[in-house]
XYZ file of C-alpha atoms in Angstrom:
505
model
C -41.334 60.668 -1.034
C -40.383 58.122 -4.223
C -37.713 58.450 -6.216
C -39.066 59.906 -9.559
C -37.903 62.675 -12.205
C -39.953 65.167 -10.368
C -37.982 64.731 -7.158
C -34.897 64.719 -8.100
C -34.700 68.455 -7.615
C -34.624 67.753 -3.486
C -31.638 65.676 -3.660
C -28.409 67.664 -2.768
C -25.695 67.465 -5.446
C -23.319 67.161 -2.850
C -24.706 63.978 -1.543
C -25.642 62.268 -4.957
C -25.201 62.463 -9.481
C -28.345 63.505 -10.439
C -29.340 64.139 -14.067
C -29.949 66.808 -16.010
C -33.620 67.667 -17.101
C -32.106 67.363 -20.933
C -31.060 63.161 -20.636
C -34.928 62.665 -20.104
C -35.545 63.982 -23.893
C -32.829 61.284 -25.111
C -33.416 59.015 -27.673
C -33.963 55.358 -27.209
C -30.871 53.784 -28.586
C -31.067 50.103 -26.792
C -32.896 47.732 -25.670
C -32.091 45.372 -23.219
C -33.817 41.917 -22.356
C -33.286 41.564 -18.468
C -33.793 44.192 -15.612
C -31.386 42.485 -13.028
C -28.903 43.945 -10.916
C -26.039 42.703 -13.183
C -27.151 45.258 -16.093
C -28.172 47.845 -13.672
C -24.234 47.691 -11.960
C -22.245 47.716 -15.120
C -23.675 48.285 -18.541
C -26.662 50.753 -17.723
C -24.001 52.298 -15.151
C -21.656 52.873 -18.462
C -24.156 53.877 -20.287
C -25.637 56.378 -17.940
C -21.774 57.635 -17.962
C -21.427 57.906 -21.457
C -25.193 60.435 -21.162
C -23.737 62.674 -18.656
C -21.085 63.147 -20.409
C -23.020 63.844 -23.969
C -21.075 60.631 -25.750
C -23.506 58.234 -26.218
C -27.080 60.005 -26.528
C -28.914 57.096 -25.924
C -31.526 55.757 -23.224
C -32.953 52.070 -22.802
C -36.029 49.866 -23.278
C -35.957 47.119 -20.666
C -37.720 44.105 -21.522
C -38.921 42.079 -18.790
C -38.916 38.565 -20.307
C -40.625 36.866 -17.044
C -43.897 36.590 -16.074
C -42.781 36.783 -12.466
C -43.246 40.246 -10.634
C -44.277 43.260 -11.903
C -42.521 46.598 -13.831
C -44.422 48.973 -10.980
C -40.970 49.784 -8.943
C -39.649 51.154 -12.420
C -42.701 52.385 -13.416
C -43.519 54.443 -10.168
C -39.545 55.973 -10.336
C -39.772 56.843 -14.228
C -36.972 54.149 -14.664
C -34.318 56.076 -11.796
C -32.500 53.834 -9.497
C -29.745 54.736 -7.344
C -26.872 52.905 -7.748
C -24.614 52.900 -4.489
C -20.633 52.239 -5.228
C -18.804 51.050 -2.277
C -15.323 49.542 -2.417
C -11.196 49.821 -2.565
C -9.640 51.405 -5.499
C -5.687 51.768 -5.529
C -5.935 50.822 -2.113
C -8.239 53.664 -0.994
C -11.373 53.307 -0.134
C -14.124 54.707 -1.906
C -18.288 55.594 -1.840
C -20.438 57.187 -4.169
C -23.976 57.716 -5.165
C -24.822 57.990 -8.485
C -29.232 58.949 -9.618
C -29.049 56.228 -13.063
C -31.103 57.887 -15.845
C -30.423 55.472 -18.289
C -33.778 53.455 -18.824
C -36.547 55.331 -20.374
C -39.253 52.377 -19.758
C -39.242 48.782 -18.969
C -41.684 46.823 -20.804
C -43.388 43.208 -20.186
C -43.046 41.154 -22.987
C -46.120 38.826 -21.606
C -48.552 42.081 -21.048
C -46.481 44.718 -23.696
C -45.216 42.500 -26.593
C -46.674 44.291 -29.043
C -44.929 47.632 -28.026
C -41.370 45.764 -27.839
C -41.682 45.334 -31.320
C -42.502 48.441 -32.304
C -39.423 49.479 -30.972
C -37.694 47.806 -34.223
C -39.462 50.857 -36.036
C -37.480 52.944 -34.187
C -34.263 53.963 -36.664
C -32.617 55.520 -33.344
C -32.251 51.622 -32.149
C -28.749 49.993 -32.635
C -27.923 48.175 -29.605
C -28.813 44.719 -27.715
C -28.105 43.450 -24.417
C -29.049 40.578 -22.405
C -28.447 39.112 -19.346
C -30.839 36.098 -18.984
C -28.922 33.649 -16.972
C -27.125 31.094 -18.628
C -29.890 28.880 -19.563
C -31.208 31.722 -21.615
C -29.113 31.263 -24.305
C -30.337 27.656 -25.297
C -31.719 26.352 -28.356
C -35.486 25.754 -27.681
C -37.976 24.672 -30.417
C -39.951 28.128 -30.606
C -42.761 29.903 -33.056
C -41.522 33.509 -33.459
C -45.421 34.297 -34.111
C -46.160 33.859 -31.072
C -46.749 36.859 -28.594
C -44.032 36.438 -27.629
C -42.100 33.385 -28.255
C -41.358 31.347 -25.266
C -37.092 32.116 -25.066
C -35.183 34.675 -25.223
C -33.529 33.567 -28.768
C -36.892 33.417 -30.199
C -37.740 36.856 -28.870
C -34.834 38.012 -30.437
C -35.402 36.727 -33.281
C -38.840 38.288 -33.441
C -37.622 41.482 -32.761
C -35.051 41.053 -35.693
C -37.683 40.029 -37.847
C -39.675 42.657 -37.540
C -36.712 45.325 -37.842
C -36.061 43.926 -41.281
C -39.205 43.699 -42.455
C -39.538 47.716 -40.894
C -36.682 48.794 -42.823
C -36.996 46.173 -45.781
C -33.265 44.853 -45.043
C -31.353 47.819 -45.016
C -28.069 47.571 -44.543
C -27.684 50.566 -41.855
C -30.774 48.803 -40.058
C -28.472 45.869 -38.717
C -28.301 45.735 -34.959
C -25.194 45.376 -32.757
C -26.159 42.584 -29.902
C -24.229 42.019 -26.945
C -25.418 39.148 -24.065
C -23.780 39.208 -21.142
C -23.974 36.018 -20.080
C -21.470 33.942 -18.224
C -20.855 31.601 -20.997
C -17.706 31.318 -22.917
C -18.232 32.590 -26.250
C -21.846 33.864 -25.598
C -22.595 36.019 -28.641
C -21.476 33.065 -31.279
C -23.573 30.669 -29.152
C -26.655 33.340 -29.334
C -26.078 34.007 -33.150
C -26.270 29.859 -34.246
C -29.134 29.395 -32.008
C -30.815 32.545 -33.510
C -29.688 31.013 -37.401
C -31.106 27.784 -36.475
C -34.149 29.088 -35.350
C -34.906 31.085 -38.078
C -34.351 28.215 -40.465
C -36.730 26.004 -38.034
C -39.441 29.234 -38.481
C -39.071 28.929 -42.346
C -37.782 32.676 -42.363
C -37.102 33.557 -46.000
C -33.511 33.253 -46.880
C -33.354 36.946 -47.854
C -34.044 37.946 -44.203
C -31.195 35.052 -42.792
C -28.683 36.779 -45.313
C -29.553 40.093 -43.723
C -29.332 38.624 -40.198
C -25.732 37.136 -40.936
C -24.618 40.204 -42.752
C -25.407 43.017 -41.182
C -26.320 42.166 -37.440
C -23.313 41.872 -34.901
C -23.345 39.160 -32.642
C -20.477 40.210 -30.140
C -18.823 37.676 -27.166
C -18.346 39.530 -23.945
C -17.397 38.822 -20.722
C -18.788 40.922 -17.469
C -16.763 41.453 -14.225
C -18.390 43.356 -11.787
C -19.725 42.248 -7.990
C -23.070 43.724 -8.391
C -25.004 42.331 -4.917
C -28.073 44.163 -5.075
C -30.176 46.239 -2.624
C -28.329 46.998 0.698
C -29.337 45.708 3.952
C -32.420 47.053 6.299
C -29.532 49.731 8.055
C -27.817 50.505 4.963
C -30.647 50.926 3.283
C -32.204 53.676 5.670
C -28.933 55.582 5.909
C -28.856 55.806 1.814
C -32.809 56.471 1.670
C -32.168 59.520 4.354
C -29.286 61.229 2.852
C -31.168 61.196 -0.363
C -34.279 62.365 0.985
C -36.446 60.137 -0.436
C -37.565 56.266 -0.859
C -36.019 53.952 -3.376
C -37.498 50.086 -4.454
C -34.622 50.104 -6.587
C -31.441 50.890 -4.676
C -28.610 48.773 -6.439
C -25.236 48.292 -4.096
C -21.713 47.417 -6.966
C -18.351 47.408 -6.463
C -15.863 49.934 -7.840
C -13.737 47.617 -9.835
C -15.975 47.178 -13.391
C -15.015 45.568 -16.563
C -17.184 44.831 -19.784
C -14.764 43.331 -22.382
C -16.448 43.305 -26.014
C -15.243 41.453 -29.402
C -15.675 43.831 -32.021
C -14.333 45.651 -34.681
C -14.495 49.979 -35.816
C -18.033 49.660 -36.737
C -18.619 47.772 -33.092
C -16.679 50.362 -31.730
C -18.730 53.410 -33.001
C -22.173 52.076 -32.753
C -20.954 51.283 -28.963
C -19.260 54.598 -28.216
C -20.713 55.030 -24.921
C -17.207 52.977 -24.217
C -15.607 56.032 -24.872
C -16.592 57.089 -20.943
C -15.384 54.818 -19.169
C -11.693 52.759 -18.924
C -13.719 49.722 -17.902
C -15.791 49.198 -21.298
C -12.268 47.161 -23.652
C -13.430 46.479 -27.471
C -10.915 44.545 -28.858
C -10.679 41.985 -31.521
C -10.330 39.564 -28.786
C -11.175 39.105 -24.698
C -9.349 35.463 -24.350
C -7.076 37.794 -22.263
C -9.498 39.323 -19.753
C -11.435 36.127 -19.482
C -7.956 34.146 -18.953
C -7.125 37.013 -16.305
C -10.365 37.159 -14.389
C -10.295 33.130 -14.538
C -6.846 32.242 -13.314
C -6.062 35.194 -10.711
C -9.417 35.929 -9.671
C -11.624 32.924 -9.722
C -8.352 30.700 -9.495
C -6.707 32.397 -6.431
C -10.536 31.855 -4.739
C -10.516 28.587 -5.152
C -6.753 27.561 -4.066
C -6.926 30.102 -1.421
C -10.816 28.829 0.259
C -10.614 25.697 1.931
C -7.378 27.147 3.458
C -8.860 30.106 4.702
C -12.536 28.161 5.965
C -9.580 25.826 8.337
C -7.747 28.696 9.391
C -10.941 29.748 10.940
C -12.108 32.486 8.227
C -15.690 32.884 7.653
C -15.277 35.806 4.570
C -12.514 37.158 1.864
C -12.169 40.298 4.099
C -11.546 38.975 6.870
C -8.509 36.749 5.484
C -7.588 40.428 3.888
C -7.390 42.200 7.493
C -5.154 39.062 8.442
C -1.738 39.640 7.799
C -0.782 35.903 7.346
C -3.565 35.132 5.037
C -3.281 38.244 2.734
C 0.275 37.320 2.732
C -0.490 33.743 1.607
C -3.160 35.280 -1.370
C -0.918 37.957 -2.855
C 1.520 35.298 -3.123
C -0.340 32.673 -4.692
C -1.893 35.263 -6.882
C 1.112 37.442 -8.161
C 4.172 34.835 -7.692
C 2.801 31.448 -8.737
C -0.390 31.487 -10.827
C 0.744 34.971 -12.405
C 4.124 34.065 -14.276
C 2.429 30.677 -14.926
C -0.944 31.527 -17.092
C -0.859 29.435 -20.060
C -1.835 32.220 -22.279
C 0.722 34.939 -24.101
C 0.345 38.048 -22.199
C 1.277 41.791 -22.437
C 4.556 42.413 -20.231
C 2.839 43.613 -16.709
C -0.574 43.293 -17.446
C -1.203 40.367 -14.938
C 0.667 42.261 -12.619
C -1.815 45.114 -12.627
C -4.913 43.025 -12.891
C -3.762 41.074 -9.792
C -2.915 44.261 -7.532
C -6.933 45.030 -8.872
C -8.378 41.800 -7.565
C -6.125 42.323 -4.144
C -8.323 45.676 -3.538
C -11.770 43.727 -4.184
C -10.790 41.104 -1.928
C -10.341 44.220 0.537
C -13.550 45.324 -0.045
C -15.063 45.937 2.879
C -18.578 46.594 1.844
C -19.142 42.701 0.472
C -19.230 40.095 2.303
C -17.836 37.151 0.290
C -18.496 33.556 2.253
C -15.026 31.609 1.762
C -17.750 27.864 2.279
C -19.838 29.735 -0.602
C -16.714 29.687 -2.406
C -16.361 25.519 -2.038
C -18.934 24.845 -4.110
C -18.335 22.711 -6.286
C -14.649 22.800 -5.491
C -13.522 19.755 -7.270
C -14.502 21.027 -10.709
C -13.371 24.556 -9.918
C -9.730 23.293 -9.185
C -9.728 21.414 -12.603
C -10.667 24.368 -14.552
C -9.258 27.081 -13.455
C -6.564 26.006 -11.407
C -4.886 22.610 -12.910
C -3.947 24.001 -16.617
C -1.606 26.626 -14.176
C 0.094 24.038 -12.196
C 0.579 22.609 -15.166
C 1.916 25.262 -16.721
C 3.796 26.141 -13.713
C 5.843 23.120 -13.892
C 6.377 23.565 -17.767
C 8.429 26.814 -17.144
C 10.012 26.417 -13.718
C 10.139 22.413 -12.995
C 10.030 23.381 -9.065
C 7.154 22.844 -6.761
C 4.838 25.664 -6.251
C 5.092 25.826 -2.467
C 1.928 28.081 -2.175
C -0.428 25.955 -4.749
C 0.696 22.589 -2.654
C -0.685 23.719 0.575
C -3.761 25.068 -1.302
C -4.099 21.969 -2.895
C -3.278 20.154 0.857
C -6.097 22.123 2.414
C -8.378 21.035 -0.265
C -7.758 17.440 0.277
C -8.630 17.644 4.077
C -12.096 20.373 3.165
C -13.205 17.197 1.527
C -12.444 14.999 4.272
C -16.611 14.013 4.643
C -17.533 12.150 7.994
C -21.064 11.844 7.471
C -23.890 11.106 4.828
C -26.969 12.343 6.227
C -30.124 12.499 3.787
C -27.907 12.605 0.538
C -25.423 14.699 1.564
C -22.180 14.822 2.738
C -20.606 16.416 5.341
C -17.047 17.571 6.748
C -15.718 18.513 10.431
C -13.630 20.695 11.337
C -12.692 21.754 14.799
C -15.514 20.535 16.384
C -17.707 22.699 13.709
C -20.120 20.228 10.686
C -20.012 21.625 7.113
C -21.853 21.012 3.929
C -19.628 19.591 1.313
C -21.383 20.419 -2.165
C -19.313 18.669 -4.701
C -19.732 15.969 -7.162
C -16.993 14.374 -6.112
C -17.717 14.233 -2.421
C -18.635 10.450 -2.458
C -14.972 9.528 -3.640
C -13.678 11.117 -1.059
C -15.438 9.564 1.735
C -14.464 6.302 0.325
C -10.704 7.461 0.283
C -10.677 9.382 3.304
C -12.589 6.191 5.108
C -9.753 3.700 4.235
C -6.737 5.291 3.024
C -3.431 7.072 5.228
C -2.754 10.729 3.838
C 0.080 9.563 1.346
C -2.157 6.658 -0.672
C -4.942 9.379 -0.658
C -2.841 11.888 -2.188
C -0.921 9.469 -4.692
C -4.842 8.224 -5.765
C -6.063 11.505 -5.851
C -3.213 13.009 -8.225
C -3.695 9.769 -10.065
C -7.427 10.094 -10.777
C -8.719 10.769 -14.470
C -10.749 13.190 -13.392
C -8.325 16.046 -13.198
C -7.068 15.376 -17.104
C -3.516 15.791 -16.529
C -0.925 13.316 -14.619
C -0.861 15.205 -11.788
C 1.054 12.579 -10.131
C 3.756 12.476 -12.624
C 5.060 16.341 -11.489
C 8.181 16.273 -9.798
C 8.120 16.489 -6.070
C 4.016 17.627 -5.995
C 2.780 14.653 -4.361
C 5.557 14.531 -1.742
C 4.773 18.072 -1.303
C 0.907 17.714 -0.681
C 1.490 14.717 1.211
C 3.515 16.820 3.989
C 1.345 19.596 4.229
C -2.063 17.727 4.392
C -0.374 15.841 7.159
C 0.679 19.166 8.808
C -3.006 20.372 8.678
C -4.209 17.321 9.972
C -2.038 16.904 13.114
C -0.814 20.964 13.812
C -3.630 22.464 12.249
C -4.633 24.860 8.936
C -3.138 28.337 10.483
C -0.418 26.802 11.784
C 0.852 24.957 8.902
C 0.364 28.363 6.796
C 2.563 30.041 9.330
C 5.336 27.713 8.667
C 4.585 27.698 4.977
C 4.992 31.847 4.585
C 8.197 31.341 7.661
C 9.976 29.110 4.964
C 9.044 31.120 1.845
C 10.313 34.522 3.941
C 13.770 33.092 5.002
C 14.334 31.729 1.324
C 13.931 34.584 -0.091
């Protein structure tokens, strides 16, 4: 037995949300370009919210921009997916299974173009999501007569076109459009690429005035570990408690977080935000995208090549270690925390921290820590630098904890061998892949320089856009730990590390 409207009646309430018969009769209030697991896990999951509790009102069209695959799974399941929620939350664990009711169809815009546009008729239509990767959003030179234009700018341009020629520029007919994707500043990007294209199209300039005026191009920034369909065993235990088969089973974490730019009129047309605490509109995210950057992505990336030469193969199991989750909490809420280099609200790091901590505990996801060294190099500069930085502008001290992770990084790149183009490390009698651009530097400095002259070049390199080497006591610092990881080993030198830190405080 599929999933489907019509079998939703043999799945236990106990065991899953189902919907009512009455959010099937719904309007369709959206339409969203993308049918990945990202929109299924956080703003189809809010939206679906927002239905059962009789806020929003509103289903979705899903356009399938792709010619790859098929709609069939959604077709077959009248849009339903199950969306499994497995995580920690205020340091309790938590699961839940949740029938989504949110999409009404999901259209092909190769085979269906014709009815996606048609959907600008609709008057009920205000909203417009994306996720289409981040190469979606580029300016490519595109007809908007064509059936359908090649990217997703020019589709949405199309679409827009065809609203205001539906509702001959009405004011009230203006559309409220919100990508997702991971690119700073993504709905100004996606507005000036739209603006550009309709000038390249020769779109009248009353219809550009409209498009300026009264559409809403809204930034946004996503935070929600959305990995997809559960293994073959998970899988089976989910499909038997519901009683039935699903193509579409979608595994998230609890923690969610959609942060929109917007103003009142953003704020009403979106109220299915009303639902849920994790859906902020506010006149600006710089905060939640400085928070997720710096404690999330920034205690990742000082905490990974640490954790890898400890002998860690995942984020939870550095969490179940004492040591380790001593070393992260640290980092995270007493070095890169008070040194942000953004104006915060008094506590508010504090509480986004202890909210990472419990996704890092997530049992559920498995998290690779040598996934996380990709492109380490570049990671450390962004995210991590401008708070060391920072660190030293306040306190003029070394940061004990971001030395050693900085000391651990140094030796990760440490490559012995270039074998068909690419570099690779050893550690412990163990080869790993070192996938960095600046992995050939490295075997030139590791090759002929002692642990001090590395360092001192290192902290002296462009690259990094600050004079890391001019920082008081760093480089002596760094120096003496990657020489204690080198001769004692990673765990050992973090041991001593958290000893000292302990018996200072």
């Amino acid at each position: 037995m599929i999933l489907s409207r019509y079998t939703l009646k043999n799945i236990a309430g106990e065991v899953a949300r189902v919907p009512d018969e009455a959010i099937f009769e719904l309007p369709e209030k959206v339409l969203q370009f993308g049918t990945g697991v990202l929109l299924r896990g956080l703003p189809d999951y809010f939206i679906d919210k927002a239905n059962h509790k009789g806020i929003f009102n509103g289903r979705i069209v899903v356009v399938k921009s792709t010619a790859q695959g098929d709609t069939k799974d959604f077709d077959r399941q009248d849009g339903l997916y199950t969306l499994c929620i497995r995580g920690v939350e205020n340091g309790e664990k938590v699961e839940a299974l949740e029938v989504n009711s949110s999409i009404s169809r999901v259209l092909s815009a190769v085979e269906q173009w014709e009815e996606i546009l048609e959907c600008a008729h609709n008057a009920d239509m205000q909203v417009i999501i994306s996720n289409t990767t981040e190469v979606g959003i580029e300016l490519v030179q595109d007809d908007v007569r064509h059936h359908p234009p090649k990217s997703y700018p020019g589709k949405l341009l199309a679409f827009l076109y065809e609203r205001y020629r539906a509702f001959e520029g009405s004011a009230s007919s203006g559309m409220v459009i919100v990508p997702t994707e991971l690119i700073p500043d993504n709905g100004t990007k996606l507005q000036a690429i739209v603006l550009e294209l309709a000038h390249l199209n020769g779109l009248e300039d009353a219809f550009i005035e409209w498009l300026e005026t009264n559409n809403r191009f809204c930034n946004s920034l996503v935070d929600r570990i959305v990995p997809g369909r559960p293994d073959a065993d998970d899988t089976a235990q989910i499909e038997a408690a519901l009683g039935c088969t699903d193509k579409l089973l979608t595994v998230s974490e609890v923690y969610r977080l959609w942060a929109i730019e917007g103003d009142e009129h953003v704020r009403s047309v979106l109220s299915f935000a009303q639902a849920d605490e994790g859906v902020v509109i506010t006149s600006d995210i710089d905060v939640y995208r400085e928070l997720k950057l710096r404690l999330l992505n920034g205690t990742h990336t000082l905490s990974c090549g640490l954790a890898y030469l400890a002998g860690f193969e995942t984020v939870r199991e550095a969490m179940e270690d004492e040591l380790l989750s001593g070393f992260i909490a640290d980092l995270m809420q007493q070095e890169i925390a008070p040194a942000i280099p953004y104006a915060l609200p008094a506590g508010q790091a504090l509480d986004f921290s202890r909210k990472v901590l419990d996704r890092f505990a997530n049992p559920f996801i498995r998290h690779n820590w040598l996934a996380i060294t990709m492109n380490y190099s570049s990671k450390l500069k962004l995210r991590c630098v401008p708070v060391l930085v920072e660190h030293y502008r306040k306190q003029q001290s070394v940061p004990g904890l971001m030395a050693l992770g900085f000391a651990a990084y140094l030796r990760f790149m440490k490559a012995v061998e270039l074998k068909d183009g690419a570099y690779y490390g050893e550690w412990n009698g163990t080869s790993y892949l070192i996938q960095d651009d600046q992995a050939a530097t490295f075997f030139r400095r590791w090759t002929g320089l002692s642990p001090a002259a590395l360092v001192r070049e290192t902290l002296r390199d462009d690259y990094w856009g600050a004079s890391l080497h001019e920082l008081p006591g760093f480089a002596e610092a760094v120096t003496n730990k990657l020489i204690q990881i080198c001769n004692g080993g990673a765990r050992e030198t973090l041991e001593a590390q958290m000893t000292k830190k302990a018996n200072v405080a």
